[in-house]
Short mmCIF file of N, CA and C in Angstrom, two decimals:
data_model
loop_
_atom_site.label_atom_id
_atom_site.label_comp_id
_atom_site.label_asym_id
_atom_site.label_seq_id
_atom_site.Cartn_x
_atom_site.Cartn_y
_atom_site.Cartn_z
N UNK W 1 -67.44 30.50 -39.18
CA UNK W 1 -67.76 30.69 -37.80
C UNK W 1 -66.91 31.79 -37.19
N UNK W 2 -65.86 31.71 -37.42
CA UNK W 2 -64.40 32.73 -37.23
C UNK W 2 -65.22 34.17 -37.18
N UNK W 3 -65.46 34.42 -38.42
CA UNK W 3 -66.13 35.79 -38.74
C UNK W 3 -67.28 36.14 -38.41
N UNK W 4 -68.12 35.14 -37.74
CA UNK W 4 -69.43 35.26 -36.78
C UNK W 4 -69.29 36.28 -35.90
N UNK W 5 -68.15 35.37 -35.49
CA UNK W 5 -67.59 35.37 -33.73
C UNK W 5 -67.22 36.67 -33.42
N UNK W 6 -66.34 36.93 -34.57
CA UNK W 6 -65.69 38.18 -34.70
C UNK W 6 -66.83 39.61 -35.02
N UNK W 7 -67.81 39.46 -36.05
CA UNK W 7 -68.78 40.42 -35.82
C UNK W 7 -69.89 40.52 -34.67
N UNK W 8 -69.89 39.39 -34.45
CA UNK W 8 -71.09 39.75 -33.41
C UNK W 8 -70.64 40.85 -32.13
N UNK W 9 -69.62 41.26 -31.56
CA UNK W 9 -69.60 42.51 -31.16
C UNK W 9 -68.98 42.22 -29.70
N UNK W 10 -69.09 40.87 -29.04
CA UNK W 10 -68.53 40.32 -27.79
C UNK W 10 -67.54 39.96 -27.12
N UNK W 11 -66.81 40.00 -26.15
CA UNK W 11 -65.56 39.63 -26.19
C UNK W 11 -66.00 38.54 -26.51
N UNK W 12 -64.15 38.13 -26.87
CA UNK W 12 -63.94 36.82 -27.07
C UNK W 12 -64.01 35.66 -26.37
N UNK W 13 -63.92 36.26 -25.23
CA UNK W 13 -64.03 35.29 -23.78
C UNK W 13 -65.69 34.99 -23.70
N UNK W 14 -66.08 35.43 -23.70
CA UNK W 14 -67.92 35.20 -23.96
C UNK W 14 -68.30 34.60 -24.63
N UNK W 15 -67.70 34.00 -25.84
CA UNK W 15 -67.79 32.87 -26.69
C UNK W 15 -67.15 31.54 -26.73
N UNK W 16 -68.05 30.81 -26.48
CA UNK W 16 -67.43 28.94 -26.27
C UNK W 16 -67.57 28.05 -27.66
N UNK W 17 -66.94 28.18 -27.97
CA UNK W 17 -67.08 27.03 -29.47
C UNK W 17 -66.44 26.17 -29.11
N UNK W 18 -67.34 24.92 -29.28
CA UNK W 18 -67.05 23.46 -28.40
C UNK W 18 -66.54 22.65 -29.64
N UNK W 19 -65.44 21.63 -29.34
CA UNK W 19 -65.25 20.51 -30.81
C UNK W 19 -65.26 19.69 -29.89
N UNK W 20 -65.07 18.22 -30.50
CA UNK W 20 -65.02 16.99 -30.21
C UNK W 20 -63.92 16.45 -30.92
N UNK W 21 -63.20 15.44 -30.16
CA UNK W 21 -61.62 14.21 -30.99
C UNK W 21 -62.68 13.30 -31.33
N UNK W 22 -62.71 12.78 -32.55
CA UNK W 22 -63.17 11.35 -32.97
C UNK W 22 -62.34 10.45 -32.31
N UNK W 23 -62.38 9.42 -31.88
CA UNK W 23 -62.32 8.16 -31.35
C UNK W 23 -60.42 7.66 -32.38
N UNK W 24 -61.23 7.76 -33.48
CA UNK W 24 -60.11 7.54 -34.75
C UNK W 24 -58.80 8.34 -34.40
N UNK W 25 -58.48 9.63 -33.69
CA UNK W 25 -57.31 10.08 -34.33
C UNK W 25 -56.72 10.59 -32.35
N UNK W 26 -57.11 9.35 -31.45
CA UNK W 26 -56.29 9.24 -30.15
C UNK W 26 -55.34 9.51 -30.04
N UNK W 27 -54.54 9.10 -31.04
CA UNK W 27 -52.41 9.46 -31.18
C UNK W 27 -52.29 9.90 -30.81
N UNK W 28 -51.53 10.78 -29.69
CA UNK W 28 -51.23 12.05 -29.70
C UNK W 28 -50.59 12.98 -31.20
N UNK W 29 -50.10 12.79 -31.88
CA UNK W 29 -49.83 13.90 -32.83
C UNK W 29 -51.11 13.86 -33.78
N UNK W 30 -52.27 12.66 -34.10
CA UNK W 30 -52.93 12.82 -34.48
C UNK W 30 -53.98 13.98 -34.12
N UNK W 31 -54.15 13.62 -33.07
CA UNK W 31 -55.66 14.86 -31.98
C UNK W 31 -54.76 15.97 -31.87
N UNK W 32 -53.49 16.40 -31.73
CA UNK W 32 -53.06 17.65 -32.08
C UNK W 32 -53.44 18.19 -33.10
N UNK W 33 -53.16 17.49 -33.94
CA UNK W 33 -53.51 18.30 -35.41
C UNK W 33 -54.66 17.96 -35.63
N UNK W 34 -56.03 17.23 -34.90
CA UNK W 34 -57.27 17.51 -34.79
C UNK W 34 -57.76 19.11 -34.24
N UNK W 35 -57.14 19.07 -33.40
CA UNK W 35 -57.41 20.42 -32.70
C UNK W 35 -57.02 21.90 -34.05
N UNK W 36 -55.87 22.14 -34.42
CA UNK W 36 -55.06 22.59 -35.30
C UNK W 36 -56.56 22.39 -36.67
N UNK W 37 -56.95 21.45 -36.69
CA UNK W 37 -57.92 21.40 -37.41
C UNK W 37 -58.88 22.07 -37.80
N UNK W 38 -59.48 21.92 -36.47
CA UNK W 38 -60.69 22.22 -35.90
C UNK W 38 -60.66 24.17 -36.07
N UNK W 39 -59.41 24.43 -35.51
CA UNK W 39 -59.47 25.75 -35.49
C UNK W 39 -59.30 26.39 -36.99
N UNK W 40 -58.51 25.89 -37.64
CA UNK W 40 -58.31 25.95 -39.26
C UNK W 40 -60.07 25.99 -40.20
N UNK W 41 -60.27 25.37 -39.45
CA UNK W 41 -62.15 25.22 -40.20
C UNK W 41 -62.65 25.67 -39.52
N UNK W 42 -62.88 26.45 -38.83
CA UNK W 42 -63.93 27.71 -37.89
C UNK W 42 -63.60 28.68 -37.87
N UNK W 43 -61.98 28.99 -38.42
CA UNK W 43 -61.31 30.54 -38.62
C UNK W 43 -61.32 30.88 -37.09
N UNK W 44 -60.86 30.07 -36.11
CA UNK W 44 -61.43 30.98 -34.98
C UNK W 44 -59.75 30.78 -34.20
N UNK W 45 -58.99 31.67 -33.58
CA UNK W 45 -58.14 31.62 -32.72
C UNK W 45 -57.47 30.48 -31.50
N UNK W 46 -58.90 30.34 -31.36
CA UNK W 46 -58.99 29.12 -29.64
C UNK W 46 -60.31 28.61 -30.25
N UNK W 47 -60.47 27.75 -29.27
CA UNK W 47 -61.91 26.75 -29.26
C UNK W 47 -61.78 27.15 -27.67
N UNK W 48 -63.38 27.17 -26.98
CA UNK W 48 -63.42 27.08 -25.60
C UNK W 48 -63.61 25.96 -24.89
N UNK W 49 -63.76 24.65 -25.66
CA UNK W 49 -63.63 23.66 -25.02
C UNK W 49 -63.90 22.74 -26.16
N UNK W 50 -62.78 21.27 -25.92
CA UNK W 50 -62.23 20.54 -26.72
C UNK W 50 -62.29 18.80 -25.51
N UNK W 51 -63.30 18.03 -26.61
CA UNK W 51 -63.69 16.97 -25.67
C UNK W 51 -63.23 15.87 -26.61
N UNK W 52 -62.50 14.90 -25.66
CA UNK W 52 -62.11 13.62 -26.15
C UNK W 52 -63.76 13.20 -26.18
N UNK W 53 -63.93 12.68 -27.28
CA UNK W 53 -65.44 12.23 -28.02
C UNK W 53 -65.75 10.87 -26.74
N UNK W 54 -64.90 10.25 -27.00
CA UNK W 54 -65.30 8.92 -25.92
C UNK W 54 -63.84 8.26 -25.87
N UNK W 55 -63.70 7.24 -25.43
CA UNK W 55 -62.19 6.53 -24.63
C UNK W 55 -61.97 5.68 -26.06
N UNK W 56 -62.68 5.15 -26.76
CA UNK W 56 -62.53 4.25 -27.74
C UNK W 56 -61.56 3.08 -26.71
N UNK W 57 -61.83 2.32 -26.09
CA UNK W 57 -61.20 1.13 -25.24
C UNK W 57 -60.61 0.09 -26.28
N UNK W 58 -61.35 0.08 -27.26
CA UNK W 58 -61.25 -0.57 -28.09
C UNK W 58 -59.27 -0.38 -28.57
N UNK W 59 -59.56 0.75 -29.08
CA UNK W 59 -57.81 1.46 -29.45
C UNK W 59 -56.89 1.47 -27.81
N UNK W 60 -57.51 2.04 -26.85
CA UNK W 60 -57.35 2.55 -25.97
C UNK W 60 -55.70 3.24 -25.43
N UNK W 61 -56.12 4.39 -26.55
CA UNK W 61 -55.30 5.29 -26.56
C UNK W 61 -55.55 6.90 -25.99
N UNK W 62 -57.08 6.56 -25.15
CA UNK W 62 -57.66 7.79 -24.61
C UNK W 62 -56.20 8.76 -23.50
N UNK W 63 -55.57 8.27 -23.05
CA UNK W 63 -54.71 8.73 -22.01
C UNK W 63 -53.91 9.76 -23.23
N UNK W 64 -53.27 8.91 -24.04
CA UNK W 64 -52.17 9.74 -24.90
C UNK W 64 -53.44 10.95 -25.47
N UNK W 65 -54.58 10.58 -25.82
CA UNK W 65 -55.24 11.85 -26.55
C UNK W 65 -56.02 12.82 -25.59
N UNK W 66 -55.69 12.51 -24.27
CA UNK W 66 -55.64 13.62 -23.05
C UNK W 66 -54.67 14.46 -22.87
N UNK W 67 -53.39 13.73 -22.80
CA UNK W 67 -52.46 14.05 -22.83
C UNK W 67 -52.05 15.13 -23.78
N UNK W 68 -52.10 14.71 -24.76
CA UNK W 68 -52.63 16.21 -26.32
C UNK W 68 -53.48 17.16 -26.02
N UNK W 69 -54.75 16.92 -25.20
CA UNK W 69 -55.47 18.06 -25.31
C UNK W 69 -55.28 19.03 -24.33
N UNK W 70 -54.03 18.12 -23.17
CA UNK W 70 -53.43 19.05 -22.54
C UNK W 70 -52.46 20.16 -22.62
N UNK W 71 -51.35 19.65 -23.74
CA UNK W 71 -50.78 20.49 -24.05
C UNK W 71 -51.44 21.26 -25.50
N UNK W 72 -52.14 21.09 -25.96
CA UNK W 72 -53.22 21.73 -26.66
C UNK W 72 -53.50 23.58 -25.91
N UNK W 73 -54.54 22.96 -24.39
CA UNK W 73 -54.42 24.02 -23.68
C UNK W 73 -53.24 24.48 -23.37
N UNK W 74 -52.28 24.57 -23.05
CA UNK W 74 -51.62 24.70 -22.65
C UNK W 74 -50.39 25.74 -23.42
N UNK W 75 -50.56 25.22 -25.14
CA UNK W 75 -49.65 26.10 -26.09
C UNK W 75 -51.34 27.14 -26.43
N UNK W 76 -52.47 27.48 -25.62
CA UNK W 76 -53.59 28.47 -26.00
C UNK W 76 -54.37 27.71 -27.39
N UNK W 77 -54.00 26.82 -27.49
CA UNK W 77 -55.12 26.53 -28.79
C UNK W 77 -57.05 26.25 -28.41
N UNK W 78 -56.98 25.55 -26.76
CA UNK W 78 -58.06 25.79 -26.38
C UNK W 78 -57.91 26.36 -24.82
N UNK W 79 -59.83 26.64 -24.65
CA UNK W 79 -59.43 26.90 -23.31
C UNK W 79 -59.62 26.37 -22.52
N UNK W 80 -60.47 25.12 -22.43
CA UNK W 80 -61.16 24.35 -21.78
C UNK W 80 -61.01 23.02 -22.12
N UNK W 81 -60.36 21.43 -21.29
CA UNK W 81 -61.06 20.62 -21.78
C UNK W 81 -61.63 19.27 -21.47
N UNK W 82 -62.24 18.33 -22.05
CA UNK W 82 -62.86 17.50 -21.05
C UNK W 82 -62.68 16.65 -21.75
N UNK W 83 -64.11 15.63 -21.27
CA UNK W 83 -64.30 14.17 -21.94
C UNK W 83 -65.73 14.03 -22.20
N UNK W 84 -66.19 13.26 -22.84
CA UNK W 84 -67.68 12.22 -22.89
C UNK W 84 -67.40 11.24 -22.82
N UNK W 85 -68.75 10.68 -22.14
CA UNK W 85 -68.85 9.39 -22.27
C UNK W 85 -67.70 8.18 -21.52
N UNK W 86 -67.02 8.84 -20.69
CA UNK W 86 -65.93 8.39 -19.72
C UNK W 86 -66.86 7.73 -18.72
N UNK W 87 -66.45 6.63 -18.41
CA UNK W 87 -66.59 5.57 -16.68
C UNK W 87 -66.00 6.00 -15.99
N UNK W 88 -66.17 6.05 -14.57
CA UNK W 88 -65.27 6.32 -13.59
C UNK W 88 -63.86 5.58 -13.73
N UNK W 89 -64.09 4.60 -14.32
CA UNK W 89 -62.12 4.14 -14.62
C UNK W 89 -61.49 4.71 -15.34
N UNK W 90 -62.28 5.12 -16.85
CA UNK W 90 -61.65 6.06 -17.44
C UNK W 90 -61.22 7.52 -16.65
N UNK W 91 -61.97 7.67 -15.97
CA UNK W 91 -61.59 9.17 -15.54
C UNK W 91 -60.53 9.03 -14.74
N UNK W 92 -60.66 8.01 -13.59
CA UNK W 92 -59.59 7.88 -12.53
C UNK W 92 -58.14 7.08 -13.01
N UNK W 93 -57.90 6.64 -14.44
CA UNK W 93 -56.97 6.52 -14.82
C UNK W 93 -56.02 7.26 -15.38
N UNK W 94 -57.16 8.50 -16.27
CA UNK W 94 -56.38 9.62 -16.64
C UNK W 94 -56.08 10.37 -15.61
N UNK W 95 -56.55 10.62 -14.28
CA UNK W 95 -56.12 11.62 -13.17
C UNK W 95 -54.70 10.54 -12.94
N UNK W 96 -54.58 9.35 -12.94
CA UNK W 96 -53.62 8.71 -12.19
C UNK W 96 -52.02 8.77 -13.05
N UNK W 97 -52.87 8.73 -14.39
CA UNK W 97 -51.53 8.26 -15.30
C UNK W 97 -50.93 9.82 -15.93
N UNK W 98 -51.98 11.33 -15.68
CA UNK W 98 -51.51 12.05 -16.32
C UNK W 98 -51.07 13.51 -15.10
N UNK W 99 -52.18 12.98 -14.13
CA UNK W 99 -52.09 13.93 -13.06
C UNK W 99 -52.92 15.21 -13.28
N UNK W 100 -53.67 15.13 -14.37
CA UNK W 100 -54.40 16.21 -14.69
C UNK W 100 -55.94 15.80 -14.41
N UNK W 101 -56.71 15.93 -13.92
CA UNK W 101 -58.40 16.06 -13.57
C UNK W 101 -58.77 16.44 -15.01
N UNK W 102 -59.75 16.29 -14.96
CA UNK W 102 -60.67 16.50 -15.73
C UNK W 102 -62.26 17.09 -15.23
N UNK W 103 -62.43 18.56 -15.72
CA UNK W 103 -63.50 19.12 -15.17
C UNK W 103 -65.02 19.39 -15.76
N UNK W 104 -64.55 18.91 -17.07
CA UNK W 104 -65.78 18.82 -17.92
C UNK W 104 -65.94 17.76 -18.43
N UNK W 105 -67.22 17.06 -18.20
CA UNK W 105 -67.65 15.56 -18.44
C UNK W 105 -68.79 15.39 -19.09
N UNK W 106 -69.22 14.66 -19.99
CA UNK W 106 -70.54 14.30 -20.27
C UNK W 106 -70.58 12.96 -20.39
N UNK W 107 -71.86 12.69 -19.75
CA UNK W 107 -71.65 10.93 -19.92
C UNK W 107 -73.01 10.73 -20.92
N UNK W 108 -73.43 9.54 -21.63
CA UNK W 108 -74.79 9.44 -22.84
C UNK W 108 -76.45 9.60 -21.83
N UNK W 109 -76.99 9.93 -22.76
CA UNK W 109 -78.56 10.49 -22.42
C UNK W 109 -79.07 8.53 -22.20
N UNK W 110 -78.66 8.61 -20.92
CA UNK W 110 -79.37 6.87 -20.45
C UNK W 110 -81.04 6.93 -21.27
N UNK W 111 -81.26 8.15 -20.72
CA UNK W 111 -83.24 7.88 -21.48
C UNK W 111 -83.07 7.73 -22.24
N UNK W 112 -82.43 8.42 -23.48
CA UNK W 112 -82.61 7.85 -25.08
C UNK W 112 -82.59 6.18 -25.47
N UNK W 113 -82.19 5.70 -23.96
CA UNK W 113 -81.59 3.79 -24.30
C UNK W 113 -82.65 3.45 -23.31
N UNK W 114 -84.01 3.73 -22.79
CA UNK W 114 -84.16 3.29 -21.99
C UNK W 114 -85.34 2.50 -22.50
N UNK W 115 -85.99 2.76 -23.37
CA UNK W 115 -86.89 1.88 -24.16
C UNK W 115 -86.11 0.46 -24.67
N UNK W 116 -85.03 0.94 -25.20
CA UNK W 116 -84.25 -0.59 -25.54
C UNK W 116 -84.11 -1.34 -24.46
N UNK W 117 -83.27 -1.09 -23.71
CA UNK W 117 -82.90 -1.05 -22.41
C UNK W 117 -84.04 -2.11 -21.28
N UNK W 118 -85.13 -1.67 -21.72
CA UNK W 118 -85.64 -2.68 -21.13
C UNK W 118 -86.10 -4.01 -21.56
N UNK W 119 -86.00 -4.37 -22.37
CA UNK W 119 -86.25 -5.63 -23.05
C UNK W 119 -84.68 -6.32 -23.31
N UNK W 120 -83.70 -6.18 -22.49
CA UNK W 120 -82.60 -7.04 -22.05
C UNK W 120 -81.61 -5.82 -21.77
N UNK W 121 -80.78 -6.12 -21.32
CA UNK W 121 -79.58 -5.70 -21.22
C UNK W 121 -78.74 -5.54 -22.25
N UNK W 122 -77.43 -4.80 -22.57
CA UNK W 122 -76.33 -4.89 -23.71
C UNK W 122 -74.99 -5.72 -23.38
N UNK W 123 -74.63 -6.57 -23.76
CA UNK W 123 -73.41 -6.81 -23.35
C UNK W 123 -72.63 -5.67 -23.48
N UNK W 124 -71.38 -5.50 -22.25
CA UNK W 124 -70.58 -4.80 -22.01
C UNK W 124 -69.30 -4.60 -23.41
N UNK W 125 -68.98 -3.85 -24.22
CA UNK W 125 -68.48 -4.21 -25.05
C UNK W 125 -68.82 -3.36 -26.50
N UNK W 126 -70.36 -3.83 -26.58
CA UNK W 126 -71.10 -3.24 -27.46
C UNK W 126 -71.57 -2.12 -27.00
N UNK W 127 -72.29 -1.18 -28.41
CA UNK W 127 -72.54 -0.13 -28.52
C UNK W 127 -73.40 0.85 -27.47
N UNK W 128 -72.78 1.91 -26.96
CA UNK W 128 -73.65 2.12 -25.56
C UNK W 128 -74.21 1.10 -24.16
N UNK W 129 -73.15 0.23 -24.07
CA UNK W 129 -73.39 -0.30 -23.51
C UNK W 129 -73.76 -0.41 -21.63
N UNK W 130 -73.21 1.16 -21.57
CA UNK W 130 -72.76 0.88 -20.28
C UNK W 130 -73.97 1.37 -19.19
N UNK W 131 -75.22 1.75 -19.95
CA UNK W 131 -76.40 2.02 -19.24
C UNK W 131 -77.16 0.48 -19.56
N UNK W 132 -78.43 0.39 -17.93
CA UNK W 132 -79.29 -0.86 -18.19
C UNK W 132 -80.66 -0.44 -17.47
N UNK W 133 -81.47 -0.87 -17.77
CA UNK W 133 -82.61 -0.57 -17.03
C UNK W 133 -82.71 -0.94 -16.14
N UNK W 134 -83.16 0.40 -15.24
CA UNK W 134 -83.53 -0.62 -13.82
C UNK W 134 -84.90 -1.23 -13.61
N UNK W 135 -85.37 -1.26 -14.71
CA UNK W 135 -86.96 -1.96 -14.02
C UNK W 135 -88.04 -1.16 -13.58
N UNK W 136 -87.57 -0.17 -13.60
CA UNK W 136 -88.64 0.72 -13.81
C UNK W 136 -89.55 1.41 -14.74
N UNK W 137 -88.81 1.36 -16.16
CA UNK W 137 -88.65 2.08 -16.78
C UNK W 137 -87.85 3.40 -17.62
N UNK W 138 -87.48 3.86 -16.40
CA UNK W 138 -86.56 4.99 -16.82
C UNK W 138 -84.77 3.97 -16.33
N UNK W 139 -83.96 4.47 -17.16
CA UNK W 139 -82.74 3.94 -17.41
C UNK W 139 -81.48 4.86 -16.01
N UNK W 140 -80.77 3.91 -15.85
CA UNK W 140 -79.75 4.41 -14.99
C UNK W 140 -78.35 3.92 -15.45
N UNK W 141 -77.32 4.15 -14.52
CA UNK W 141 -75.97 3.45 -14.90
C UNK W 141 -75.64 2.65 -13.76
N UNK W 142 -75.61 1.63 -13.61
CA UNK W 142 -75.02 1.09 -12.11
C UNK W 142 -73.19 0.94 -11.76
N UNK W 143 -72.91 1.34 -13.15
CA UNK W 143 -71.28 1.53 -13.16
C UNK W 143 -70.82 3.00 -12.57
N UNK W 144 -71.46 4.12 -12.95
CA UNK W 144 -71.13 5.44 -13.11
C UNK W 144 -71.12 6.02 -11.68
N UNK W 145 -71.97 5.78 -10.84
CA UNK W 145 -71.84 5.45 -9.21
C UNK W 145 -71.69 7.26 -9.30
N UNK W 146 -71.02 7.90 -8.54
CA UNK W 146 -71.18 9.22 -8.31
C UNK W 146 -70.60 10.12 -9.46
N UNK W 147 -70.53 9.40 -10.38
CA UNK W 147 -70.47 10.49 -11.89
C UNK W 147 -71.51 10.14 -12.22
N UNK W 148 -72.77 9.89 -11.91
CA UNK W 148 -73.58 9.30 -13.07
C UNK W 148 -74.59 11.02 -13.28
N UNK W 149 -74.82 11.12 -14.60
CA UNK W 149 -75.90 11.96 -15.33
C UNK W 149 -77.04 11.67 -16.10
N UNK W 150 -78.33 12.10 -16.03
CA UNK W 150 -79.21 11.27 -16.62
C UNK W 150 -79.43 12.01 -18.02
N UNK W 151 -78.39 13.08 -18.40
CA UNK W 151 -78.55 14.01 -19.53
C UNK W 151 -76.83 14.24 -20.11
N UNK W 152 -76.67 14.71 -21.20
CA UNK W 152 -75.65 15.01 -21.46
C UNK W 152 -74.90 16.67 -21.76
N UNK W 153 -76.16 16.89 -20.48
CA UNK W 153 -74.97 18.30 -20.21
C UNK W 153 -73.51 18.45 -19.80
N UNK W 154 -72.42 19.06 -20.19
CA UNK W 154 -71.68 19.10 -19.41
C UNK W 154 -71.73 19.69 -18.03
N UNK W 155 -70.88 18.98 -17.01
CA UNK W 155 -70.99 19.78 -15.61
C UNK W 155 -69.53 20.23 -15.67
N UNK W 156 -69.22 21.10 -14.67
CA UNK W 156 -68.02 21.62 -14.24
C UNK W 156 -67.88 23.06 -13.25
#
């Protein structure tokens, strides 16, 4: 990818090569050397944006692997970075506990769940759980309240 990037003729700033932290390597020294990774296997200098994959609550070590992708940016390894798949608690915990915002978000494609979705609910817990149907048909989040997205573009 490195040598793509590099022939295609553009600055460098004009190019966004996005990664994702697996869930698995939250640690902070782990998702450092995810990142360190990431750039090692794309040959590329920086990444333009570097997203904690999801909170894994489960581990819930999302704060410390914010915390990494801050100083990540910060020593230039990326330039940009965010989250998926964050709740508004997740988000407003990392603003609280790290002091850093977060400006790039993606939350899951509710439509892709919305056929399931209507023939019960998920318990909270389990997999994608945090979208439900509203009865209409098409799927919403009643948790996500003014973060909510019905796609998984990032905004920012």
């Amino acid at each position: 990818m490195g040598a793509g990037v590099r022939a295609a003729g553009v600055p460098r700033d004009d190019v966004i090569v996005p990664s994702k932290l697996p869930g698995r390597h939250h640690a902070y020294d782990e998702a450092l050397a995810a990142v360190e990774e990431s750039l090692y296997r794309t040959g590329l200098d920086r990444l333009g944006l570097y997203l904690v994959h999801w909170p894994n609550p489960i581990q819930n070590r999302y704060v410390e692997a914010w915390e990494a992708l801050v100083a990540a940016r910060e020593r230039g390894l990326v330039r940009e970075i965010g989250v998926c798949n964050f709740l508004p608690e997740h988000l407003d915990r990392l603003q609280r506990e790290t002091g850093v915002r977060t400006v790039r978000r993606t939350l899951p494609n509710f439509r892709k769940w919305a056929g399931i979705r209507q023939f019960g609910s998920v318990r909270r817990g389990q997999r994608g759980a945090s979208s439900v149907s509203n009865g209409a048909g098409t799927a919403g989040c009643r948790r996500c309240g003014p973060y909510r997205r019905t796609d998984a573009r990032s905004e920012g």
